[in-house]
Amino acid sequence: MAWDVFNIIGTIAFAVSGASIAIERKYDIWGIYAFGLVTAFGGGIVRNMLLILPTSLWSESGLIKISLISITAVFIFPSVWFKFKKYWMVFDAIGLGAFAVQGALYVQSKGFPLSAVLIASVLTGIGGGVIRDILATKKPLVFYDEIYAVWALLAGCVIGFGWATKPLELYALFGCIVTLRVISVIYGWKLPHVSINRRKNFTEHS
């Protein structure tokens, strides 16, 4: 039951996120649906290609319908979504938390080892957003500007080590991941960067 709930939450959140980006980029209706679907299912497809089978996507007809309904809502009522544009990162946070937990649970249920659970959590959590940003000709934020994948990895660790197994514990983990993601955006938390100029100066002085 928990697995299904996270699947639905993540699908809606990322479908809305992808469709909103497409509208902002002034794409036509085809682009809007393409972006919404790619963002909603991209992470799961990448995970399945590496660990399981991509054909499992086609058995998710219910989730595909949910995704299409969410995208249609954004297309018909764009002003509603753009009115709260500054809160878009909340949809990303919700999608990240839901799919990170769902991805870890899914692979764990297949009997894969801890390493696969961690990889699945990250790929499912960030994969759709990365593909969306690439299609929108944007540098994926996860690789250079924001703490994103770390929170997905955290979810994988908690599930992989068996620290959260009951539904309430999983929902609490989901809430923590969403909260940490939102806080990291608000306060501008970043991972360490390496400056080429700084390394060059260090070499010259040594």
N, CA, C and O of each residue as an XYZ file, in Angstrom:
824
protein
N       0.834     -1.215      0.000
C       0.000      0.000      0.000
C       0.863      1.257      0.000
O       0.608      2.192     -0.758
N       1.895      1.275      0.861
C       2.780      2.442      0.931
C       3.479      2.658     -0.400
O       3.627      3.791     -0.860
N       3.913      1.546     -1.024
C       4.607      1.629     -2.315
C       3.710      2.295     -3.349
O       4.167      3.154     -4.102
N       2.432      1.906     -3.394
C       1.488      2.478     -4.355
C       1.260      3.960     -4.100
O       1.188      4.754     -5.038
N       1.146      4.330     -2.826
C       0.910      5.737     -2.477
C       2.070      6.605     -2.940
O       1.852      7.655     -3.543
N       3.301      6.181     -2.666
C       4.471      6.952     -3.085
C       4.547      7.035     -4.605
O       4.953      8.058     -5.157
N       4.159      5.966     -5.272
C       4.154      5.955     -6.724
C       3.205      7.012     -7.280
O       3.556      7.746     -8.204
N       2.009      7.084     -6.718
C       1.003      8.045     -7.172
C       1.434      9.474     -6.871
O       1.329     10.353     -7.726
N       1.924      9.705     -5.647
C       2.359     11.054     -5.250
C       3.490     11.532     -6.153
O       3.459     12.659     -6.647
N       4.479     10.685     -6.367
C       5.611     11.065     -7.206
C       5.211     11.314     -8.646
O       5.716     12.238     -9.283
N       4.298     10.488     -9.167
C       3.841     10.650    -10.540
C       3.157     11.989    -10.741
O       3.455     12.702    -11.699
N       2.238     12.339     -9.841
C       1.523     13.607     -9.956
C       2.490     14.788     -9.841
O       2.458     15.711    -10.654
N       3.349     14.746     -8.820
C       4.271     15.867     -8.579
C       5.201     16.108     -9.758
O       5.387     17.253    -10.171
N       5.785     15.056    -10.303
C       6.728     15.231    -11.400
C       6.027     15.512    -12.722
O       6.577     16.207    -13.576
N       4.812     14.977    -12.904
C       4.054     15.301    -14.117
C       3.734     16.794    -14.155
O       3.870     17.440    -15.194
N       3.312     17.330    -13.020
C       3.012     18.766    -12.911
C       4.291     19.584    -13.111
O       4.276     20.600    -13.805
N       5.385     19.147    -12.509
C       6.655     19.862    -12.638
C       7.111     19.928    -14.091
O       7.489     20.992    -14.582
N       7.074     18.787    -14.777
C       7.512     18.751    -16.171
C       6.631     19.575    -17.090
O       7.129     20.292    -17.958
N       5.310     19.473    -16.900
C       4.379     20.240    -17.724
C       4.551     21.738    -17.497
O       4.462     22.526    -18.438
N       4.797     22.126    -16.259
C       4.972     23.547    -15.936
C       6.212     24.121    -16.613
O       6.183     25.235    -17.134
N       7.306     23.349    -16.601
C       8.530     23.798    -17.266
C       8.289     23.966    -18.761
O       8.765     24.925    -19.367
N       7.549     23.032    -19.355
C       7.274     23.104    -20.796
C       6.457     24.345    -21.135
O       6.722     25.004    -22.141
N       5.470     24.670    -20.310
C       4.659     25.868    -20.540
C       5.514     27.116    -20.399
O       5.385     28.053    -21.187
N       6.374     27.132    -19.411
C       7.268     28.284    -19.208
C       8.173     28.479    -20.418
O       8.506     29.609    -20.778
N       8.569     27.373    -21.044
C       9.427     27.441    -22.224
C       8.627     27.682    -23.505
O       9.196     27.713    -24.597
N       7.326     27.850    -23.374
C       6.417     28.145    -24.494
C       6.371     27.002    -25.508
O       6.316     27.235    -26.716
N       6.392     25.774    -25.012
C       6.254     24.616    -25.882
C       4.778     24.411    -26.217
O       3.899     24.897    -25.506
N       4.513     23.685    -27.312
C       3.129     23.419    -27.679
C       2.592     22.249    -26.850
O       3.275     21.728    -25.969
N       1.351     21.849    -27.154
C       0.692     20.830    -26.344
C       1.457     19.507    -26.365
O       1.496     18.794    -25.362
N       2.068     19.179    -27.509
C       2.858     17.959    -27.588
C       4.047     18.025    -26.638
O       4.339     17.064    -25.926
N       4.723     19.158    -26.634
C       5.866     19.328    -25.741
C       5.471     19.268    -24.279
O       6.212     18.740    -23.450
N       4.299     19.812    -23.962
C       3.832     19.814    -22.574
C       3.607     18.391    -22.079
O       4.046     18.028    -20.988
N       2.918     17.584    -22.894
C       2.663     16.195    -22.496
C       3.946     15.376    -22.487
O       4.137     14.523    -21.620
N       4.819     15.633    -23.446
C       6.083     14.896    -23.506
C       6.927     15.180    -22.266
O       7.475     14.261    -21.658
N       7.030     16.453    -21.896
C       7.815     16.824    -20.720
C       7.203     16.238    -19.451
O       7.916     15.730    -18.585
N       5.884     16.312    -19.349
C       5.221     15.776    -18.160
C       5.449     14.289    -17.998
O       5.745     13.820    -16.899
N       5.314     13.542    -19.081
C       5.474     12.087    -19.025
C       6.931     11.696    -18.787
O       7.215     10.785    -18.009
N       7.846     12.385    -19.457
C       9.261     12.072    -19.284
C       9.704     12.324    -17.853
O      10.442     11.522    -17.282
N       9.259     13.432    -17.269
C       9.635     13.747    -15.894
C       9.025     12.751    -14.920
O       9.665     12.352    -13.947
N       7.781     12.350    -15.185
C       7.092     11.432    -14.283
C       7.669     10.020    -14.332
O       7.719      9.341    -13.307
N       8.102      9.572    -15.505
C       8.512      8.176    -15.649
C       9.990      7.987    -15.992
O      10.480      6.858    -16.016
N      10.700      9.083    -16.256
C      12.096      8.962    -16.680
C      12.990      8.274    -15.667
O      13.799      7.419    -16.030
N      12.851      8.639    -14.400
C      13.699      8.035    -13.373
C      13.469      6.541    -13.249
O      14.419      5.769    -13.125
N      12.205      6.134    -13.284
C      11.887      4.713    -13.184
C      12.399      3.928    -14.374
O      12.844      2.789    -14.231
N      12.335      4.537    -15.552
C      12.821      3.861    -16.757
C      14.331      3.651    -16.684
O      14.832      2.569    -16.991
N      15.053      4.699    -16.274
C      16.509      4.575    -16.150
C      16.857      3.499    -15.127
O      17.735      2.670    -15.366
N      16.174      3.511    -13.997
C      16.416      2.495    -12.961
C      16.173      1.085    -13.503
O      16.985      0.182    -13.303
N      15.044      0.913    -14.192
C      14.690     -0.415    -14.693
C      15.636     -0.895    -15.784
O      15.922     -2.088    -15.881
N      16.126      0.037    -16.609
C      17.065     -0.341    -17.667
C      18.361     -0.880    -17.073
O      18.990     -1.768    -17.649
N      18.755     -0.349    -15.935
C      20.001     -0.774    -15.312
C      19.823     -1.993    -14.413
O      20.711     -2.839    -14.316
N      18.656     -2.073    -13.751
C      18.501     -3.101    -12.726
C      17.442     -4.149    -13.023
O      17.567     -5.296    -12.594
N      16.401     -3.766    -13.753
C      15.319     -4.728    -13.947
C      14.987     -4.793    -15.434
O      15.839     -5.176    -16.236
N      13.765     -4.425    -15.817
C      13.357     -4.427    -17.219
C      12.497     -3.205    -17.485
O      11.574     -2.930    -16.719
N      12.776     -2.459    -18.559
C      11.981     -1.264    -18.856
C      10.550     -1.589    -19.238
O       9.700     -0.699    -19.233
N      10.258     -2.850    -19.573
C       8.901     -3.202    -19.997
C       7.892     -3.059    -18.869
O       6.687     -3.017    -19.120
N       8.370     -2.985    -17.621
C       7.437     -2.857    -16.501
C       6.639     -1.561    -16.571
O       5.574     -1.457    -15.964
N       7.149     -0.564    -17.314
C       6.420      0.701    -17.460
C       5.047      0.481    -18.064
O       4.075      1.117    -17.655
N       4.960     -0.421    -19.039
C       3.710     -0.590    -19.771
C       2.635     -1.299    -18.956
O       1.482     -1.373    -19.381
N       2.995     -1.810    -17.814
C       1.988     -2.404    -16.933
C       1.405     -1.368    -15.981
O       0.492     -1.662    -15.209
N       1.944     -0.151    -16.044
C       1.498      0.913    -15.138
C       0.462      1.803    -15.816
O       0.596      3.026    -15.806
N      -0.562      1.204    -16.400
C      -1.569      1.996    -17.116
C      -2.282      2.982    -16.201
O      -2.622      4.088    -16.621
N      -2.510      2.586    -14.954
C      -3.164      3.495    -14.014
C      -2.344      4.737    -13.754
O      -2.880      5.844    -13.732
N      -1.036      4.564    -13.556
C      -0.158      5.711    -13.308
C      -0.036      6.596    -14.541
O       0.055      7.818    -14.426
N      -0.033      5.980    -15.721
C       0.021      6.772    -16.950
C      -1.218      7.651    -17.060
O      -1.119      8.811    -17.460
N      -2.386      7.111    -16.711
C      -3.617      7.898    -16.732
C      -3.550      9.037    -15.720
O      -3.955     10.161    -16.016
N      -3.039      8.745    -14.529
C      -2.898      9.780    -13.506
C      -1.974     10.889    -13.995
O      -2.252     12.072    -13.800
N      -0.881     10.498    -14.628
C       0.067     11.470    -15.160
C      -0.582     12.345    -16.230
O      -0.409     13.564    -16.228
N      -1.326     11.725    -17.142
C      -1.994     12.476    -18.217
C      -3.032     13.442    -17.646
O      -3.162     14.566    -18.130
N      -3.764     13.018    -16.632
C      -4.752     13.897    -15.997
C      -4.063     15.095    -15.353
O      -4.532     16.226    -15.477
N      -2.951     14.847    -14.666
C      -2.212     15.934    -14.014
C      -1.683     16.933    -15.035
O      -1.767     18.144    -14.834
N      -1.134     16.412    -16.136
C      -0.605     17.289    -17.193
C      -1.734     18.094    -17.814
O      -1.574     19.283    -18.089
N      -2.876     17.453    -18.037
C      -4.027     18.144    -18.618
C      -4.496     19.279    -17.727
O      -4.870     20.346    -18.213
N      -4.474     19.048    -16.421
C      -4.870     20.097    -15.473
C      -3.954     21.307    -15.582
O      -4.414     22.447    -15.522
N      -2.659     21.058    -15.742
C      -1.712     22.166    -15.899
C      -1.951     22.885    -17.219
O      -1.866     24.111    -17.291
N      -2.251     22.118    -18.263
C      -2.469     22.706    -19.593
C      -3.734     23.564    -19.623
O      -3.734     24.638    -20.225
N      -4.801     23.109    -18.990
C      -6.081     23.823    -19.015
C      -6.080     25.017    -18.074
O      -6.681     26.050    -18.366
N      -5.397     24.866    -16.942
C      -5.387     25.947    -15.940
C      -3.954     26.406    -15.656
O      -3.503     26.324    -14.513
N      -3.228     26.888    -16.676
C      -1.828     27.270    -16.446
C      -1.670     28.423    -15.466
O      -0.693     28.482    -14.720
N      -2.639     29.344    -15.470
C      -2.528     30.508    -14.580
C      -2.512     30.100    -13.119
O      -1.891     30.764    -12.289
N      -3.191     29.013    -12.806
C      -3.220     28.538    -11.419
C      -1.830     28.117    -10.975
O      -1.407     28.429     -9.862
N      -1.116     27.405    -11.849
C       0.216     26.915    -11.500
C       1.238     28.037    -11.502
O       2.097     28.096    -10.622
N       1.153     28.935    -12.490
C       2.135     30.010    -12.577
C       1.915     31.079    -11.502
O       2.826     31.842    -11.180
N       0.714     31.125    -10.959
C       0.442     32.047     -9.855
C       1.286     31.690     -8.645
O       1.663     32.555     -7.854
N       1.573     30.422     -8.516
C       2.381     29.946     -7.390
C       3.735     29.430     -7.872
O       4.251     28.431     -7.371
N       4.297     30.133     -8.855
C       5.541     29.687     -9.477
C       6.670     29.497     -8.464
O       7.478     28.577     -8.589
N       6.716     30.369     -7.468
C       7.805     30.279     -6.503
C       7.724     29.013     -5.661
O       8.680     28.660     -4.970
N       6.578     28.328     -5.719
C       6.415     27.098     -4.950
C       6.646     25.854     -5.802
O       6.408     24.739     -5.337
N       7.100     26.023     -7.030
C       7.320     24.866     -7.900
C       8.314     23.888     -7.312
O       8.201     22.676     -7.499
N       9.285     24.425     -6.602
C      10.304     23.538     -6.058
C       9.697     22.573     -5.048
O      10.289     21.537     -4.744
N       8.513     22.911     -4.525
C       7.834     21.987     -3.620
C       7.405     20.733     -4.369
O       7.488     19.628     -3.833
N       6.940     20.903     -5.626
C       6.562     19.741     -6.433
C       7.796     18.872     -6.699
O       7.717     17.644     -6.651
N       8.929     19.511     -6.979
C      10.162     18.752     -7.170
C      10.534     18.001     -5.897
O      10.953     16.844     -5.942
N      10.374     18.674     -4.769
C      10.703     18.049     -3.486
C       9.787     16.859     -3.206
O      10.240     15.814     -2.740
N       8.500     17.025     -3.493
C       7.541     15.937     -3.281
C       7.851     14.761     -4.204
O       7.850     13.605     -3.782
N       8.118     15.079     -5.475
C       8.460     14.020     -6.417
C       9.742     13.306     -6.021
O       9.827     12.081     -6.102
N      10.745     14.078     -5.590
C      12.011     13.496     -5.160
C      11.795     12.546     -3.984
O      12.259     11.406     -4.004
N      11.086     13.023     -2.958
C      10.872     12.205     -1.770
C      10.079     10.946     -2.063
O      10.440      9.857     -1.617
N       8.996     11.098     -2.816
C       8.131      9.959     -3.113
C       8.845      8.910     -3.953
O       8.777      7.719     -3.650
N       9.531      9.346     -5.007
C      10.172      8.389     -5.902
C      11.458      7.805     -5.312
O      11.822      6.673     -5.632
N      12.143      8.557     -4.464
C      13.333      8.008     -3.810
C      12.931      6.849     -2.901
O      13.573      5.799     -2.897
N      11.868      7.052     -2.137
C      11.368      5.990     -1.251
C      10.805      4.836     -2.074
O      11.093      3.671     -1.801
N      10.009      5.164     -3.074
C       9.382      4.129     -3.905
C      10.432      3.297     -4.641
O      10.326      2.073     -4.709
N      11.443      3.968     -5.188
C      12.485      3.252     -5.920
C      13.241      2.282     -5.030
O      13.527      1.152     -5.425
N      13.562      2.734     -3.825
C      14.274      1.870     -2.883
C      13.414      0.669     -2.482
O      13.901     -0.461     -2.433
N      12.137      0.920     -2.197
C      11.232     -0.165     -1.814
C      11.057     -1.171     -2.945
O      11.028     -2.381     -2.720
N      10.941     -0.651     -4.157
C      10.700     -1.509     -5.313
C      11.853     -2.487     -5.533
O      11.636     -3.687     -5.701
N      13.068     -1.966     -5.531
C      14.237     -2.810     -5.774
C      14.491     -3.739     -4.585
O      14.902     -4.886     -4.764
N      14.245     -3.241     -3.379
C      14.412     -4.088     -2.193
C      13.459     -5.280     -2.240
O      13.820     -6.389     -1.847
N      12.234     -5.042     -2.727
C      11.250     -6.124     -2.815
C      11.655     -7.187     -3.834
O      11.155     -8.311     -3.790
N      12.560     -6.837     -4.752
C      13.038     -7.783     -5.753
C      14.233     -8.600     -5.249
O      14.760     -9.457     -5.958
N      14.644     -8.318     -4.018
C      15.739     -9.082     -3.439
C      17.126     -8.614     -3.815
O      18.086     -9.368     -3.652
N      17.267     -7.393     -4.314
C      18.572     -6.874     -4.694
C      19.351     -6.447     -3.446
O      18.741     -6.169     -2.413
N      20.685     -6.389     -3.519
C      21.505     -5.995     -2.366
C      21.408     -4.501     -2.071
O      20.785     -3.735     -2.807
N      22.050     -4.117     -0.964
C      22.005     -2.727     -0.512
C      22.500     -1.756     -1.580
O      21.901     -0.697     -1.765
N      23.568     -2.090     -2.280
C      24.117     -1.186     -3.294
C      23.074     -0.871     -4.367
O      22.974      0.270     -4.817
N      22.300     -1.875     -4.777
C      21.268     -1.667     -5.794
C      20.131     -0.813     -5.247
O      19.548     -0.008     -5.974
N      19.817     -0.990     -3.968
C      18.761     -0.184     -3.341
C      19.155      1.291     -3.341
O      18.333      2.160     -3.629
N      20.410      1.564     -3.019
C      20.889      2.950     -2.997
C      20.864      3.561     -4.400
O      20.422      4.695     -4.583
N      21.337      2.803     -5.377
C      21.352      3.292     -6.759
C      19.937      3.542     -7.255
O      19.668      4.559     -7.895
N      19.033      2.613     -6.959
C      17.647      2.754     -7.404
C      16.982      3.957     -6.777
O      16.215      4.659     -7.436
N      17.267      4.204     -5.508
C      16.679      5.357     -4.825
C      17.093      6.661     -5.491
O      16.268      7.551     -5.700
N      18.378      6.767     -5.823
C      18.886      7.989     -6.460
C      18.360      8.123     -7.883
O      17.875      9.185     -8.272
N      18.455      7.046     -8.660
C      18.024      7.112    -10.062
C      16.537      7.425    -10.186
O      16.140      8.237    -11.022
N      15.718      6.787     -9.361
C      14.279      7.025     -9.440
C      13.932      8.416     -8.944
O      13.030      9.065     -9.473
N      14.657      8.875     -7.920
C      14.364     10.182     -7.352
C      14.757     11.349     -8.237
O      14.036     12.345     -8.306
N      15.901     11.237     -8.922
C      16.404     12.386     -9.687
C      16.331     12.195    -11.196
O      16.455     13.164    -11.944
N      16.131     10.951    -11.659
C      16.229     10.668    -13.092
C      15.290     11.480    -13.957
O      15.706     12.038    -14.972
N      14.025     11.553    -13.565
C      13.050     12.296    -14.359
C      13.382     13.768    -14.449
O      13.244     14.375    -15.511
N      13.825     14.354    -13.332
C      14.180     15.768    -13.324
C      15.394     16.060    -14.186
O      15.455     17.092    -14.854
N      16.363     15.150    -14.172
C      17.563     15.328    -14.989
C      17.205     15.296    -16.474
O      17.651     16.146    -17.245
N      16.396     14.311    -16.868
C      15.984     14.209    -18.273
C      15.180     15.438    -18.680
O      15.357     15.958    -19.782
N      14.296     15.905    -17.797
C      13.503     17.114    -18.067
C      14.400     18.312    -18.315
O      14.202     19.049    -19.281
N      15.392     18.515    -17.445
C      16.284     19.671    -17.586
C      17.102     19.591    -18.869
O      17.323     20.606    -19.530
N      17.555     18.382    -19.225
C      18.334     18.221    -20.451
C      17.481     18.553    -21.669
O      17.939     19.250    -22.575
N      16.252     18.063    -21.698
C      15.361     18.356    -22.821
C      15.033     19.845    -22.906
O      14.794     20.378    -23.990
N      15.024     20.506    -21.755
C      14.744     21.943    -21.726
C      16.007     22.771    -21.947
O      15.996     23.989    -21.769
N      17.096     22.105    -22.335
C      18.404     22.724    -22.570
C      18.885     23.505    -21.346
O      19.470     24.581    -21.465
N      18.625     22.939    -20.179
C      19.106     23.514    -18.927
C      20.131     22.564    -18.321
O      20.019     21.346    -18.463
N      21.124     23.121    -17.651
C      22.039     22.266    -16.913
C      21.271     21.656    -15.743
O      20.662     22.388    -14.962
N      21.290     20.339    -15.608
C      20.583     19.715    -14.480
C      21.092     20.256    -13.148
O      22.285     20.177    -12.852
N      20.183     20.802    -12.352
C      20.559     21.404    -11.072
C      21.251     20.405    -10.156
O      22.105     20.770     -9.348
N      20.874     19.155    -10.294
C      21.416     18.133     -9.397
C      22.925     18.017     -9.522
O      23.580     17.557     -8.587
N      23.497     18.423    -10.656
C      24.919     18.237    -10.887
C      25.778     19.447    -10.545
O      27.005     19.340    -10.530
N      25.167     20.595    -10.271
C      26.049     21.742    -10.067
C      25.571     22.777     -9.056
O      26.399     23.550     -8.573
N      24.303     22.841     -8.710
C      23.871     24.000     -7.951
C      23.120     23.686     -6.663
O      23.114     24.515     -5.753
N      22.500     22.543     -6.554
C      21.663     22.296     -5.391
C      21.896     20.905     -4.818
O      22.291     19.982     -5.531
N      21.643     20.771     -3.504
C      21.683     19.454     -2.869
C      20.392     18.742     -3.219
O      19.317     19.133     -2.765
N      20.493     17.718     -4.009
C      19.319     17.040     -4.553
C      19.464     15.530     -4.398
O      18.657     14.877     -3.736
N      20.496     14.997     -5.014
C      20.693     13.551     -4.993
C      21.028     13.043     -3.589
O      20.740     11.891     -3.262
N      21.629     13.889     -2.766
C      21.999     13.472     -1.409
C      20.773     13.031     -0.624
O      20.818     12.054      0.124
N      19.673     13.764     -0.804
C      18.455     13.421     -0.057
C      17.867     12.109     -0.560
O      17.317     11.336      0.225
N      17.976     11.852     -1.851
C      17.515     10.570     -2.387
C      18.377      9.433     -1.842
O      17.864      8.369     -1.495
N      19.685      9.663     -1.769
C      20.593      8.662     -1.226
C      20.291      8.389      0.243
O      20.373      7.251      0.705
N      19.941      9.449      0.970
C      19.579      9.293      2.377
C      18.371      8.373      2.536
O      18.353      7.504      3.407
N      17.360      8.574      1.684
C      16.180      7.713      1.722
C      16.566      6.261      1.441
O      16.068      5.347      2.098
N      17.451      6.048      0.467
C      17.902      4.702      0.151
C      18.637      4.055      1.308
O      18.479      2.860      1.559
N      19.440      4.838      2.012
C      20.174      4.306      3.166
C      19.228      3.865      4.272
O      19.373      2.780      4.835
N      18.259      4.720      4.576
C      17.315      4.408      5.660
C      16.539      3.130      5.349
O      16.345      2.282      6.220
N      16.100      3.002      4.102
C      15.346      1.805      3.708
C      16.270      0.601      3.553
O      15.929     -0.500      3.983
N      17.416      0.799      2.952
C      18.346     -0.299      2.725
C      18.853     -0.934      4.004
O      19.048     -2.148      4.062
N      19.069     -0.120      5.035
C      19.545     -0.642      6.312
C      18.405     -1.111      7.218
O      18.635     -1.560      8.341
N      17.183     -1.002      6.716
C      16.044     -1.501      7.479
C      15.602     -0.606      8.620
O      14.953     -1.073      9.556
N      15.941      0.671      8.559
C      15.563      1.597      9.627
C      14.131      2.093      9.481
O      13.572      2.657     10.422
N      13.540      1.891      8.325
C      12.131      2.267      8.104
C      11.486      1.142      7.305
O      11.838      0.904      6.149
N      10.545      0.459      7.932
C       9.877     -0.672      7.281
C       8.355     -0.566      7.332
O       7.662     -1.012      6.418
N       7.846      0.026      8.402
C       6.398      0.145      8.554
C       5.878      1.354      7.778
O       6.618      2.313      7.560
N       4.604      1.314      7.359
C       4.046      2.430      6.584
C       4.248      3.797      7.233
O       4.647      4.745      6.557
N       3.980      3.911      8.526
C       4.136      5.209      9.197
C       5.592      5.674      9.162
O       5.864      6.865      9.007
N       6.519      4.736      9.305
C       7.935      5.092      9.253
C       8.325      5.555      7.855
O       9.122      6.480      7.699
N       7.765      4.915      6.852
C       8.057      5.296      5.466
C       7.471      6.660      5.139
O       8.105      7.463      4.454
N       6.258      6.927      5.627
C       5.653      8.244      5.397
C       6.454      9.332      6.116
O       6.620     10.436      5.597
N       6.947      9.010      7.312
C       7.775      9.974      8.045
C       9.073     10.240      7.286
O       9.536     11.378      7.220
N       9.655      9.189      6.717
C      10.875      9.346      5.912
C      10.599     10.229      4.702
O      11.386     11.121      4.387
N       9.489      9.982      4.028
C       9.086     10.813      2.888
C       8.976     12.279      3.308
O       9.478     13.165      2.616
N       8.322     12.531      4.440
C       8.175     13.902      4.931
C       9.520     14.546      5.229
O       9.717     15.732      4.964
N      10.446     13.767      5.780
C      11.774     14.295      6.091
C      12.536     14.665      4.823
O      13.180     15.712      4.769
N      12.464     13.812      3.804
C      13.172     14.081      2.553
C      12.622     15.349      1.891
O      13.386     16.194      1.425
N      11.291     15.473      1.854
C      10.673     16.665      1.264
C      11.092     17.912      2.040
O      11.446     18.928      1.443
N      11.051     17.833      3.361
C      11.409     18.981      4.199
C      12.874     19.378      4.010
O      13.188     20.561      3.883
N      13.757     18.398      3.991
C      15.180     18.693      3.812
C      15.448     19.324      2.445
O      16.262     20.240      2.321
N      14.761     18.827      1.433
C      14.928     19.389      0.086
C      14.472     20.846      0.054
O      15.169     21.701     -0.492
N      13.315     21.131      0.631
C      12.796     22.494      0.646
C      13.720     23.413      1.441
O      14.018     24.523      0.999
N      14.169     22.964      2.598
C      15.060     23.775      3.436
C      16.368     24.055      2.703
O      16.887     25.170      2.762
N      16.904     23.046      2.012
C      18.180     23.245      1.311
C      18.049     24.266      0.194
O      19.005     24.983     -0.102
N      16.859     24.345     -0.442
C      16.636     25.355     -1.480
C      16.483     26.736     -0.860
O      17.069     27.707     -1.340
N      15.698     26.822      0.206
C      15.448     28.115      0.859
C      16.750     28.739      1.360
O      16.974     29.938      1.194
N      17.601     27.926      1.967
C      18.833     28.447      2.561
C      20.051     28.320      1.631
O      21.171     28.656      2.016
N      19.818     27.835      0.414
C      20.897     27.796     -0.561
C      22.032     26.857     -0.220
O      23.190     27.137     -0.530
N      21.703     25.733      0.423
C      22.751     24.759      0.731
C      23.333     24.190     -0.556
O      22.598     23.901     -1.500
N      24.637     24.033     -0.594
C      25.302     23.507     -1.776
C      26.371     22.511     -1.363
O      26.896     22.572     -0.252
N      26.687     21.598     -2.263
C      27.791     20.687     -2.040
C      29.103     21.385     -2.382
O      29.097     22.376     -3.112
N      30.225     20.890     -1.869
C      31.526     21.530     -2.155
C      31.829     21.567     -3.653
O      31.546     20.621     -4.388
N      32.406     22.678     -4.077
C      32.825     22.838     -5.466
C      34.349     22.915     -5.529
O      35.003     23.277     -4.551
N      34.897     22.575     -6.674
C      36.333     22.723     -6.906
C      36.544     23.852     -7.895
O      35.979     23.838     -8.989
N      37.356     24.833     -7.517
C      37.644     25.960     -8.389
C      38.937     25.700     -9.145
O      39.979     25.455     -8.538
N      38.869     25.755    -10.467
C      40.075     25.555    -11.281
C      41.092     26.647    -11.008
O      42.289     26.371    -10.923
N      40.629     27.892    -10.870
C      41.536     29.013    -10.613
C      42.250     28.845     -9.279
O      43.435     29.148     -9.143
N      41.484     28.344     -8.278
C      42.081     28.168     -6.967
C      43.175     27.110     -7.009
O      44.225     27.274     -6.388
N      42.929     26.015     -7.746
C      43.926     24.971     -7.862
C      45.142     25.478     -8.640
O      46.278     25.114     -8.336
N      44.891     26.326     -9.652
C      45.994     26.883    -10.429
C      46.867     27.766     -9.557
O      48.094     27.686     -9.616
N      46.234     28.613     -8.743
C      46.982     29.504     -7.855
C      47.786     28.691     -6.841
O      48.922     29.041     -6.522
N      47.196     27.611     -6.337
C      47.884     26.772     -5.371
C      49.141     26.171     -5.995
O      50.194     26.099     -5.363
N      49.006     25.736     -7.268
C      50.148     25.137     -7.974
C      51.263     26.164     -8.171
O      52.441     25.844     -8.015
N      50.887     27.400     -8.514
C      51.875     28.439     -8.782
C      52.652     28.789     -7.506
O      53.859     29.026     -7.545
N      51.923     28.818     -6.360
C      52.594     29.207     -5.117
C      53.431     28.084     -4.530
O      54.317     28.319     -3.709
N      53.142     26.868     -4.956
C      53.920     25.757     -4.434
C      55.139     25.476     -5.310
O      55.914     24.566     -5.017
